[in-house]
PDB file of C-alpha atoms in Angstrom:
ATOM      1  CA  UNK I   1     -26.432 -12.840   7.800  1.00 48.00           C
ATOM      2  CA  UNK I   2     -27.223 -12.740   4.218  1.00 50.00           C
ATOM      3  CA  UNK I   3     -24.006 -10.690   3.296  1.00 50.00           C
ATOM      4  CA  UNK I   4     -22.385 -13.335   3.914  1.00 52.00           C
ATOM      5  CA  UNK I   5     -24.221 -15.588   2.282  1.00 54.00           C
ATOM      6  CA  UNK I   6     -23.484 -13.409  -0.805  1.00 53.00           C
ATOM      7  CA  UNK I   7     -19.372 -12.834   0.026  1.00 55.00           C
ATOM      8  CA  UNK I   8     -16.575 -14.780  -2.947  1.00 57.00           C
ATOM      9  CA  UNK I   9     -13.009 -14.571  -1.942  1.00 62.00           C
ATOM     10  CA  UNK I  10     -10.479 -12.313  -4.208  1.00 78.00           C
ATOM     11  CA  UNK I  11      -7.407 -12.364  -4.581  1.00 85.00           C
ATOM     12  CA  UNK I  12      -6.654  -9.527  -2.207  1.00 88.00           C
ATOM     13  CA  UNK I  13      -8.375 -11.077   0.445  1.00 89.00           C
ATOM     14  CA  UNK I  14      -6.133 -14.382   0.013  1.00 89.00           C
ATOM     15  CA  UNK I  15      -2.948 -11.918  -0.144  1.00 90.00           C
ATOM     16  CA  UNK I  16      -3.864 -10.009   2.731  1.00 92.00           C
ATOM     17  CA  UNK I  17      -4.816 -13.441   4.863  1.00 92.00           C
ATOM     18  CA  UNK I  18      -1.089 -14.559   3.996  1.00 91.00           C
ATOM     19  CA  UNK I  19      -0.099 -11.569   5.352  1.00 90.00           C
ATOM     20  CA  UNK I  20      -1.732 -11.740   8.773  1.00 92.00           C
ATOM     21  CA  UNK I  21      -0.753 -15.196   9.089  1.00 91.00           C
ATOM     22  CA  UNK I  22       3.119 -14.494   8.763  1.00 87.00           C
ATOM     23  CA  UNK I  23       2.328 -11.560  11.082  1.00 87.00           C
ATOM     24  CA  UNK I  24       1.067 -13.991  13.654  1.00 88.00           C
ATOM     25  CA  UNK I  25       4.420 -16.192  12.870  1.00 83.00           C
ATOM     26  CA  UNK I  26       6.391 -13.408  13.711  1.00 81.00           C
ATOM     27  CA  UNK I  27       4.445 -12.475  16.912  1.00 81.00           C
ATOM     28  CA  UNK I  28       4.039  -9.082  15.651  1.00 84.00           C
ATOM     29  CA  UNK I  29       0.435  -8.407  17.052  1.00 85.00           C
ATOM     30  CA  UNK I  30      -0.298  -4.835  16.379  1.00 87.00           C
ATOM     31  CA  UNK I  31       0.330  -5.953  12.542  1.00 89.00           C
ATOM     32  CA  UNK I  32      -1.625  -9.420  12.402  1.00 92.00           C
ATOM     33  CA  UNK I  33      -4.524  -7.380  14.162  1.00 92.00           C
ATOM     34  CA  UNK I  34      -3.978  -4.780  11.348  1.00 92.00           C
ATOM     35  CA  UNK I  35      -4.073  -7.295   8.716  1.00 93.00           C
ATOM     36  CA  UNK I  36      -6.861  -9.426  10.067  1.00 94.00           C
ATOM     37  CA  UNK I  37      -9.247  -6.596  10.145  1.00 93.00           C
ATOM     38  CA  UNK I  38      -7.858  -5.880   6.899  1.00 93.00           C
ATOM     39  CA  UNK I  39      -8.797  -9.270   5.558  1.00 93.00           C
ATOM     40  CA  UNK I  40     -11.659  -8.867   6.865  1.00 91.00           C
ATOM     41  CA  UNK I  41     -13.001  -5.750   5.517  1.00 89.00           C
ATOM     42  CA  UNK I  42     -11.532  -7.087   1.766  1.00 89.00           C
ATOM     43  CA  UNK I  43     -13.960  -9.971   2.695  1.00 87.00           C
ATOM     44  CA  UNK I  44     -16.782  -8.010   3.401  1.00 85.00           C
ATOM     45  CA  UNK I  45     -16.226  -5.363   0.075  1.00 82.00           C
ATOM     46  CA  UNK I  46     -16.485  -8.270  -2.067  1.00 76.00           C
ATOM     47  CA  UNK I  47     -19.817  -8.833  -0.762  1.00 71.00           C
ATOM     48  CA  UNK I  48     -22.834  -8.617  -3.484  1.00 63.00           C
ATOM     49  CA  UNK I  49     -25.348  -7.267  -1.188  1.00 63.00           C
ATOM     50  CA  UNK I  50     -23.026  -4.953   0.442  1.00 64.00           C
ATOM     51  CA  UNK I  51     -22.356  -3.516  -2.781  1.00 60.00           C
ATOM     52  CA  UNK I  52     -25.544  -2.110  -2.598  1.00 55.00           C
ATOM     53  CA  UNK I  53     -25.008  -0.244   0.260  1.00 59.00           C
ATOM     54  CA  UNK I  54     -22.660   2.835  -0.950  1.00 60.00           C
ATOM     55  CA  UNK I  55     -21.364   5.796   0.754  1.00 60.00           C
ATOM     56  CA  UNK I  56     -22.177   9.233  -0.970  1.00 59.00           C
ATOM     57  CA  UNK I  57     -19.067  10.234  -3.452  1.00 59.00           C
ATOM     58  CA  UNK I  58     -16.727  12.819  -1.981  1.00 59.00           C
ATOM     59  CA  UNK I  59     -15.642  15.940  -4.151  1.00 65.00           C
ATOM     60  CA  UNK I  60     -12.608  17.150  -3.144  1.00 66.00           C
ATOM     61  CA  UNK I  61     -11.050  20.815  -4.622  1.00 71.00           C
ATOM     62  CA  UNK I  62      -7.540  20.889  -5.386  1.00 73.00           C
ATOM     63  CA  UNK I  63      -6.404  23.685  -2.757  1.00 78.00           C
ATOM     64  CA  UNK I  64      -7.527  22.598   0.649  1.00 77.00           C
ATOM     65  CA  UNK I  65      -6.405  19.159  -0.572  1.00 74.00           C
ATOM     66  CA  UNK I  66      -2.883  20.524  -1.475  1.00 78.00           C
ATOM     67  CA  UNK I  67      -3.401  22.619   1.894  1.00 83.00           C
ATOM     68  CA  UNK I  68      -4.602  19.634   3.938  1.00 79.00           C
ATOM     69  CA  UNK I  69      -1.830  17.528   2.634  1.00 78.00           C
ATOM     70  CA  UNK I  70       1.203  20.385   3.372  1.00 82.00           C
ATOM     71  CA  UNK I  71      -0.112  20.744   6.534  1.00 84.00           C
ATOM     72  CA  UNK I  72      -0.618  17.305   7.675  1.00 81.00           C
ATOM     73  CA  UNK I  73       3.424  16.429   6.146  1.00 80.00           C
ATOM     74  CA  UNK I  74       4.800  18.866   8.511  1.00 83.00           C
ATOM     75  CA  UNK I  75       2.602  17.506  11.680  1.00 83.00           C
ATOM     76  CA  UNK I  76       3.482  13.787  10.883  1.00 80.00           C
ATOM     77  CA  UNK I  77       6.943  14.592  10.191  1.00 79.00           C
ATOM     78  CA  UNK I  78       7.219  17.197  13.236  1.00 81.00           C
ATOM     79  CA  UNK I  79       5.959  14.694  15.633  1.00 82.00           C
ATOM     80  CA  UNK I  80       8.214  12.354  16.991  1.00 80.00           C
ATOM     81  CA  UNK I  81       8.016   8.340  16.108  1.00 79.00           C
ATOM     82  CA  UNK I  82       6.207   6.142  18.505  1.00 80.00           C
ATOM     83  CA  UNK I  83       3.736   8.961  20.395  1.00 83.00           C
ATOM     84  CA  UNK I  84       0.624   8.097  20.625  1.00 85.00           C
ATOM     85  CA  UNK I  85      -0.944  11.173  18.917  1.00 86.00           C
ATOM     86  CA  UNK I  86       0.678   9.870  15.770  1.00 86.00           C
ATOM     87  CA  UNK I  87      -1.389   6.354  16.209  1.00 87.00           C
ATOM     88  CA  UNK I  88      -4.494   8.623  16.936  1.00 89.00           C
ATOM     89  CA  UNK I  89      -4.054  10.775  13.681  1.00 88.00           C
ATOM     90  CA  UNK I  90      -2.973   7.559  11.617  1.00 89.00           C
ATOM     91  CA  UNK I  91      -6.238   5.699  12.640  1.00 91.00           C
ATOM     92  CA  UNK I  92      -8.057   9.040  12.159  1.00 90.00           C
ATOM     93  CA  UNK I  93      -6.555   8.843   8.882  1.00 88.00           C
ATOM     94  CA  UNK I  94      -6.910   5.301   7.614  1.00 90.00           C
ATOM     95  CA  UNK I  95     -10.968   5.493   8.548  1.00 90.00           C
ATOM     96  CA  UNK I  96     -11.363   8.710   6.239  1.00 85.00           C
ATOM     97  CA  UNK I  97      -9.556   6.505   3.907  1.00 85.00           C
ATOM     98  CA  UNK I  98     -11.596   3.815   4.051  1.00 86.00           C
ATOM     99  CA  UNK I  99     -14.725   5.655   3.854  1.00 81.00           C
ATOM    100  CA  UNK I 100     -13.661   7.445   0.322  1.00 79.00           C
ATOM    101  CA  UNK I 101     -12.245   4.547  -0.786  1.00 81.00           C
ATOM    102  CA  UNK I 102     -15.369   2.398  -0.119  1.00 78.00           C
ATOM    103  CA  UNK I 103     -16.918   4.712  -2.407  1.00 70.00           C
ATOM    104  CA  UNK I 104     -19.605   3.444  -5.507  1.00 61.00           C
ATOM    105  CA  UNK I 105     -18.912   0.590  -6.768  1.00 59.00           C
ATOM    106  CA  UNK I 106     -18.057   0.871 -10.596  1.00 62.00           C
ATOM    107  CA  UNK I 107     -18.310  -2.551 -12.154  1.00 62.00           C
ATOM    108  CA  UNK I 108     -14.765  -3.095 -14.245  1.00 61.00           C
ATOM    109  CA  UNK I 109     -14.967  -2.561 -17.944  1.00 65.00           C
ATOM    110  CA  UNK I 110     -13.926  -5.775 -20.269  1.00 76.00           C
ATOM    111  CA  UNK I 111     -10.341  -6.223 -19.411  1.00 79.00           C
ATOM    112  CA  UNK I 112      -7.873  -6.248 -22.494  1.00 86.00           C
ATOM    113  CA  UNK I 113      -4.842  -8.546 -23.138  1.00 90.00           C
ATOM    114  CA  UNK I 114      -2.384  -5.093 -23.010  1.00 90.00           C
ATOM    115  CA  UNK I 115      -3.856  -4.645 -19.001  1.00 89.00           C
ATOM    116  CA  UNK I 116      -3.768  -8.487 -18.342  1.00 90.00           C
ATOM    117  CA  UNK I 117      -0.523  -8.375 -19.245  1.00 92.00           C
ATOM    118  CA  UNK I 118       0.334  -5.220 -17.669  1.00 93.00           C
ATOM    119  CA  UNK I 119      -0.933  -6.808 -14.286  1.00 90.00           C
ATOM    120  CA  UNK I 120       1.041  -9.786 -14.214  1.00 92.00           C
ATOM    121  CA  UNK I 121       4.049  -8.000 -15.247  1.00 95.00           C
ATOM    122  CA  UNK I 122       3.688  -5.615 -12.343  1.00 93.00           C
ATOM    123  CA  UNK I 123       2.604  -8.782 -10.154  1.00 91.00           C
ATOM    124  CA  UNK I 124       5.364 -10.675 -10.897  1.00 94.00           C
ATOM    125  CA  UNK I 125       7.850  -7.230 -10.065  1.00 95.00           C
ATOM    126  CA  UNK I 126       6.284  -7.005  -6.621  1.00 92.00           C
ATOM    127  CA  UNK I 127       5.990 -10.799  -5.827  1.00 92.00           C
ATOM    128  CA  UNK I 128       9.726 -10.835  -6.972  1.00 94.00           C
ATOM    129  CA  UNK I 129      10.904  -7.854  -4.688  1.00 94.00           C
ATOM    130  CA  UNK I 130       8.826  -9.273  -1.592  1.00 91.00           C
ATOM    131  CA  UNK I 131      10.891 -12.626  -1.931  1.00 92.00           C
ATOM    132  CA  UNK I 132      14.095 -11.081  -1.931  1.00 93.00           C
ATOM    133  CA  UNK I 133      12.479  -9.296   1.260  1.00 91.00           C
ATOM    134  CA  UNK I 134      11.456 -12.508   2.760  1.00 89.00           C
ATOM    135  CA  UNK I 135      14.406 -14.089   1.707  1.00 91.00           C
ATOM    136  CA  UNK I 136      16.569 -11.572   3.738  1.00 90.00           C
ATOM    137  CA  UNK I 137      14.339 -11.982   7.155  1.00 87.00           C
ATOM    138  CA  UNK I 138      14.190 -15.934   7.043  1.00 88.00           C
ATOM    139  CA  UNK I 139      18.402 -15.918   6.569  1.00 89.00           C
ATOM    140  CA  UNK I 140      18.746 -13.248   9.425  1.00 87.00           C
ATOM    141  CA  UNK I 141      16.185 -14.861  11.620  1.00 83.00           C
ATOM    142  CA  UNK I 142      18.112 -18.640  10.928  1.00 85.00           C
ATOM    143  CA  UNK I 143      21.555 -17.206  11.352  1.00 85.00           C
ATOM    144  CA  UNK I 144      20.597 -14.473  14.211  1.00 80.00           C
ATOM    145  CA  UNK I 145      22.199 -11.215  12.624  1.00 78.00           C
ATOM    146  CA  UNK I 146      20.320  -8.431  11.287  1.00 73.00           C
ATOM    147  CA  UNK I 147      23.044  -6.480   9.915  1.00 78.00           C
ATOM    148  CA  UNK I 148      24.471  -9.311   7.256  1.00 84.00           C
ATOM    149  CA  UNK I 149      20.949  -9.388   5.640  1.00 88.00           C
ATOM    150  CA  UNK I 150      18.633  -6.287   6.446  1.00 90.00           C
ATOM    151  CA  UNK I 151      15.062  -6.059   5.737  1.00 88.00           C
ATOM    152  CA  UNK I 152      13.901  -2.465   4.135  1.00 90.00           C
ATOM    153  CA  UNK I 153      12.570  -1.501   7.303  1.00 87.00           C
ATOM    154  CA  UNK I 154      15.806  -2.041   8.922  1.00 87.00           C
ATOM    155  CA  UNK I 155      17.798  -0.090   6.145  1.00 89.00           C
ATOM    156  CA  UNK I 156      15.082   2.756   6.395  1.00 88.00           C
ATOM    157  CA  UNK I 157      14.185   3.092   9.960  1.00 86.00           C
ATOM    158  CA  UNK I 158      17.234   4.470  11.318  1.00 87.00           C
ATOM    159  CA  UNK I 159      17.121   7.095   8.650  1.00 87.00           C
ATOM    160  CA  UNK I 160      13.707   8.147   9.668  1.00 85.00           C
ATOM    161  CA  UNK I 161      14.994   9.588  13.371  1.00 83.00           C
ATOM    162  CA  UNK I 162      16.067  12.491  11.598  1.00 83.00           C
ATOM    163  CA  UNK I 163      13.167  15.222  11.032  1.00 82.00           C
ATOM    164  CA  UNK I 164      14.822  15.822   7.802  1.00 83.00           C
ATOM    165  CA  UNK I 165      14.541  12.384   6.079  1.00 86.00           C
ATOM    166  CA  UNK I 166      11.440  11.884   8.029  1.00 86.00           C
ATOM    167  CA  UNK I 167       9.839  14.805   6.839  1.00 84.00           C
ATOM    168  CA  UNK I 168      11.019  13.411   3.386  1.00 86.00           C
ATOM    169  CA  UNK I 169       9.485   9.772   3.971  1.00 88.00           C
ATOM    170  CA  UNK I 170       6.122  11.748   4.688  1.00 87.00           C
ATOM    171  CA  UNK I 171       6.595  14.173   1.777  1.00 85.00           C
ATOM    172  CA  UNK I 172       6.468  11.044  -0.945  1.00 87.00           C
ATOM    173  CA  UNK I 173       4.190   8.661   1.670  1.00 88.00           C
ATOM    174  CA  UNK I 174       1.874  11.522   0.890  1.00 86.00           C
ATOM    175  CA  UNK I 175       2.685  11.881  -2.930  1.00 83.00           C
ATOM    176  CA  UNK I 176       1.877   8.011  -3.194  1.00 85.00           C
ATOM    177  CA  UNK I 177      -1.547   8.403  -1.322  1.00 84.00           C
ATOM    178  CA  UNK I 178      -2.676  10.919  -3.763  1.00 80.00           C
ATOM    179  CA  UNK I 179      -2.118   8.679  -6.433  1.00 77.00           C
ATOM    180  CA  UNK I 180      -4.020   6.074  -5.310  1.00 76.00           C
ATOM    181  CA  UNK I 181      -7.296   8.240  -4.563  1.00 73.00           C
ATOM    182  CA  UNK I 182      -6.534  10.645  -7.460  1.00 69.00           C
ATOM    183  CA  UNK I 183      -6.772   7.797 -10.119  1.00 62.00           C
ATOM    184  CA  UNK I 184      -9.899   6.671  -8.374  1.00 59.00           C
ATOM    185  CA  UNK I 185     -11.261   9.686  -8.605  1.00 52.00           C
ATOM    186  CA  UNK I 186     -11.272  10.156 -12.237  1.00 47.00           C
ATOM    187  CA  UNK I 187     -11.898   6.511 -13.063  1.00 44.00           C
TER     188      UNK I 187
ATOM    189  CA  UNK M   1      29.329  -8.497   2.015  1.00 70.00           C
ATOM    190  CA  UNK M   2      26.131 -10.405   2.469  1.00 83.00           C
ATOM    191  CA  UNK M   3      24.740  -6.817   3.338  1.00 87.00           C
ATOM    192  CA  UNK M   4      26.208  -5.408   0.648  1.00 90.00           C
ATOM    193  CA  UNK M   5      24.322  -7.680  -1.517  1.00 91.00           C
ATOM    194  CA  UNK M   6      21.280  -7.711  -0.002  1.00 91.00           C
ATOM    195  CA  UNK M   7      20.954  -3.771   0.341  1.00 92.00           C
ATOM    196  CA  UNK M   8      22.622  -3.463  -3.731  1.00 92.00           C
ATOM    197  CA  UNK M   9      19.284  -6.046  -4.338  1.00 93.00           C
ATOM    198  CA  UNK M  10      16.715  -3.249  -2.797  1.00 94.00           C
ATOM    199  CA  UNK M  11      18.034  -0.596  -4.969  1.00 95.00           C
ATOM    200  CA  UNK M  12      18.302  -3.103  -8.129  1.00 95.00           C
ATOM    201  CA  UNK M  13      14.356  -3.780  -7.657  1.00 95.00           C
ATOM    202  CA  UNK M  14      14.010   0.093  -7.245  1.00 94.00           C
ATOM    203  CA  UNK M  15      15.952   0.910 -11.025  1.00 96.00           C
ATOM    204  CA  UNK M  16      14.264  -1.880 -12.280  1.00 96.00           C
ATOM    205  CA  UNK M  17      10.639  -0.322 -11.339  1.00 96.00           C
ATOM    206  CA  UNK M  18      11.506   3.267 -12.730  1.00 96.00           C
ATOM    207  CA  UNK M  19      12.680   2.089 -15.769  1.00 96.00           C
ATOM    208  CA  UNK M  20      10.171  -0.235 -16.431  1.00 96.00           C
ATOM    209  CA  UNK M  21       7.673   2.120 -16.033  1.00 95.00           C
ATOM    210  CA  UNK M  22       9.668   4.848 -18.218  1.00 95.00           C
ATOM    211  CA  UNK M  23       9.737   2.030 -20.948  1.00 96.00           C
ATOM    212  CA  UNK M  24       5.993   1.817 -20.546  1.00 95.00           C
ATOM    213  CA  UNK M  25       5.689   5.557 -20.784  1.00 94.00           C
ATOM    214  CA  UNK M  26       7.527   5.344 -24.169  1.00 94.00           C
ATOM    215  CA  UNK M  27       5.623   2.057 -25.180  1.00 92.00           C
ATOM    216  CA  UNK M  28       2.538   2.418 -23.261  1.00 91.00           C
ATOM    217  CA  UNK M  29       0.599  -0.290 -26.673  1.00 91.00           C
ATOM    218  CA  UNK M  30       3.247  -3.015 -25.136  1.00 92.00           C
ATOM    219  CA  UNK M  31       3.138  -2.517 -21.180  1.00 93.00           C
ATOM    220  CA  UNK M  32       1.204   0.319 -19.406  1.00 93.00           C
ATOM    221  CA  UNK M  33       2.717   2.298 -16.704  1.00 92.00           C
ATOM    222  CA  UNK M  34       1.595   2.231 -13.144  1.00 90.00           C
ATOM    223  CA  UNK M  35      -0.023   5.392 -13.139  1.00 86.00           C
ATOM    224  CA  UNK M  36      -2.498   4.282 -16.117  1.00 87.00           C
ATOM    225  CA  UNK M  37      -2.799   0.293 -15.097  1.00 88.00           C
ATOM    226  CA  UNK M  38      -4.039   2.106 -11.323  1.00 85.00           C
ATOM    227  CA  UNK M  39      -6.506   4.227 -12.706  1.00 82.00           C
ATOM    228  CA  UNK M  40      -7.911   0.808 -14.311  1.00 84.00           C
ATOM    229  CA  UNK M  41      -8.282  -1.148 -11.258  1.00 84.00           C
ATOM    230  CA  UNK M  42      -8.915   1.272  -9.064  1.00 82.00           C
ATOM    231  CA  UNK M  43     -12.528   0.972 -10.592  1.00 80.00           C
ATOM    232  CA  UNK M  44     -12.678  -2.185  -8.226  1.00 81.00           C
ATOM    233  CA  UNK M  45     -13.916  -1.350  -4.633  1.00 82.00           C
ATOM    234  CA  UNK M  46     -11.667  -4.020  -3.490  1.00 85.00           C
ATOM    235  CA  UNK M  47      -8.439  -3.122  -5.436  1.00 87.00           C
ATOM    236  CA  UNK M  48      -8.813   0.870  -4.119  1.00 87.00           C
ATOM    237  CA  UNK M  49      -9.434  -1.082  -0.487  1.00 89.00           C
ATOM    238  CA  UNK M  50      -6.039  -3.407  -0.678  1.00 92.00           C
ATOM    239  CA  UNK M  51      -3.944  -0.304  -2.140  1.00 91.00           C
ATOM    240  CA  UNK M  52      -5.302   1.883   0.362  1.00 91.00           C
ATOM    241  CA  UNK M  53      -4.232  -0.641   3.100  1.00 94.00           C
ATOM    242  CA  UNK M  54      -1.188  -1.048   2.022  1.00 93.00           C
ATOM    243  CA  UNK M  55      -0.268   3.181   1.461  1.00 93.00           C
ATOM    244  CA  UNK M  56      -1.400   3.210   5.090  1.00 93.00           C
ATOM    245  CA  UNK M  57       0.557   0.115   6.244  1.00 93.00           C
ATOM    246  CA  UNK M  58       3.609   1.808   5.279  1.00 92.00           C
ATOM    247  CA  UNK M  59       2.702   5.336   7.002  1.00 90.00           C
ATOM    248  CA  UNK M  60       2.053   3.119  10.566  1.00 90.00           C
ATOM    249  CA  UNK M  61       5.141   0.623  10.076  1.00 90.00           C
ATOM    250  CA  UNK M  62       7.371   3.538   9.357  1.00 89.00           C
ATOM    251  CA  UNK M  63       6.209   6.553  11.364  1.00 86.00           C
ATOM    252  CA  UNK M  64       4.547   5.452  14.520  1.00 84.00           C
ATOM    253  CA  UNK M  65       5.384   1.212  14.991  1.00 77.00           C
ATOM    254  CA  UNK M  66       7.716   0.027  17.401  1.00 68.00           C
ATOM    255  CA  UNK M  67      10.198  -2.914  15.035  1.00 62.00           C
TER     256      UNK M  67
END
């Protein structure tokens, strides 16, 4: 009981409550239940005393990580969409995730004015593109057409029933990953 | 039309981010480019856990969910 005692709540964990609450308005459960254990977990990392408690640092060598990554883009993109070995290899995947990124905690260095900046620029990009998102699902939901004003997932999806352009989706999905844990890595 | 639009919007945002960022590159004392700006608040348990949860988001909503 005393982590909680000890928990603030971030920014993230505001976001990602927002998040699992329009889930819930759209009665997509698999999501809010992703987002709410999401929240939940942002919650709980913000907690002082559970910053104390840190997993031992993974080193990982360049080859079997170049390896691991080939050969896990050709079995994501190989196996078809909806199966449920893909949901059992995703969760596999988002729990080695989490336990890397949980990680030490490094305190943050004195921020500057040139990275404030810099992060509400970039804030303001994303908040800006996830409007124009929103935007297009409110106006399709009110006026019960799809096509007129597609979400990304609707302009994407169909794409991704080819193994081609899927195995393309998973070849930058991939690419992206790396750059998150890379730059954590070397921070 | 209206599709048109909205679609011509998606790839606007997407020019929009690559050039920004290729400014940055070039100006990196005026904005800094993703790449750098990550590796600064990555050093935050919670940023690396939001940005992780949101790489693997994608991967589930776009290979394996049902929409």
């Amino acid at each position: 009981m005393i982590i909680f005692k000890n928990m603030k709540l971030n920014l993230w964990s505001f976001v990602f409550g927002l998040a699992f609450a329009f889930q819930l308005f759209r009665a997509q459960f698999a999501d809010s239940i992703i987002f709410g254990v999401a929240t939940f977990i942002l919650i709980l990392s913000s907690s002082t005393k559970l910053k104390q408690i840190n997993l031992p640092r993974f080193r990982i060598e360049k080859m079997p990580l170049w390896l691991g990554s080939i050969s896990l883009g050709i079995v994501f993109a190989y196996i078809p969409r909806h199966r449920f070995s893909l949901a059992f290899l995703l969760v596999a995947l988002g729990l080695i995730l989490l336990t890397l990124l949980w990680n030490v905690h490094t305190p943050r260095r004195k921020v500057s004015s040139l990275e404030r900046k810099s992060e509400t620029f970039w804030a303001i990009t994303a908040i800006a593109i996830s409007l124009w998102e929103l935007s297009a699902l409110v106006i399709s939901r009110v006026i019960g057409d799809d096509n007129k004003y597609p979400t990304i997932s609707e302009l994407v999806v169909p794409l991704l029933n080819s193994p081609i352009t899927r195995m393309q989706f998973v070849a930058i999905w991939i690419c992206l990953g790396w750059l998150i844990i890379r730059h954590w890595k070397h921070s | 039309m209206s599709r048109t639009i909205t679609t011509f919007g998606y790839l606007f945002a997407l020019l929009f981010v690559l050039v920004s960022n290729y400014w940055a590159v070039k100006n990196p004392t005026k904005l800094m480019p993703l790449a750098k700006l990550l590796s600064q608040v990555m050093q935050e348990r919670t940023t690396r856990l939001a940005l992780g949860f949101i790489w693997w988001w994608l991967g589930w909503h776009f290979l394996y969910a049902m929409l």
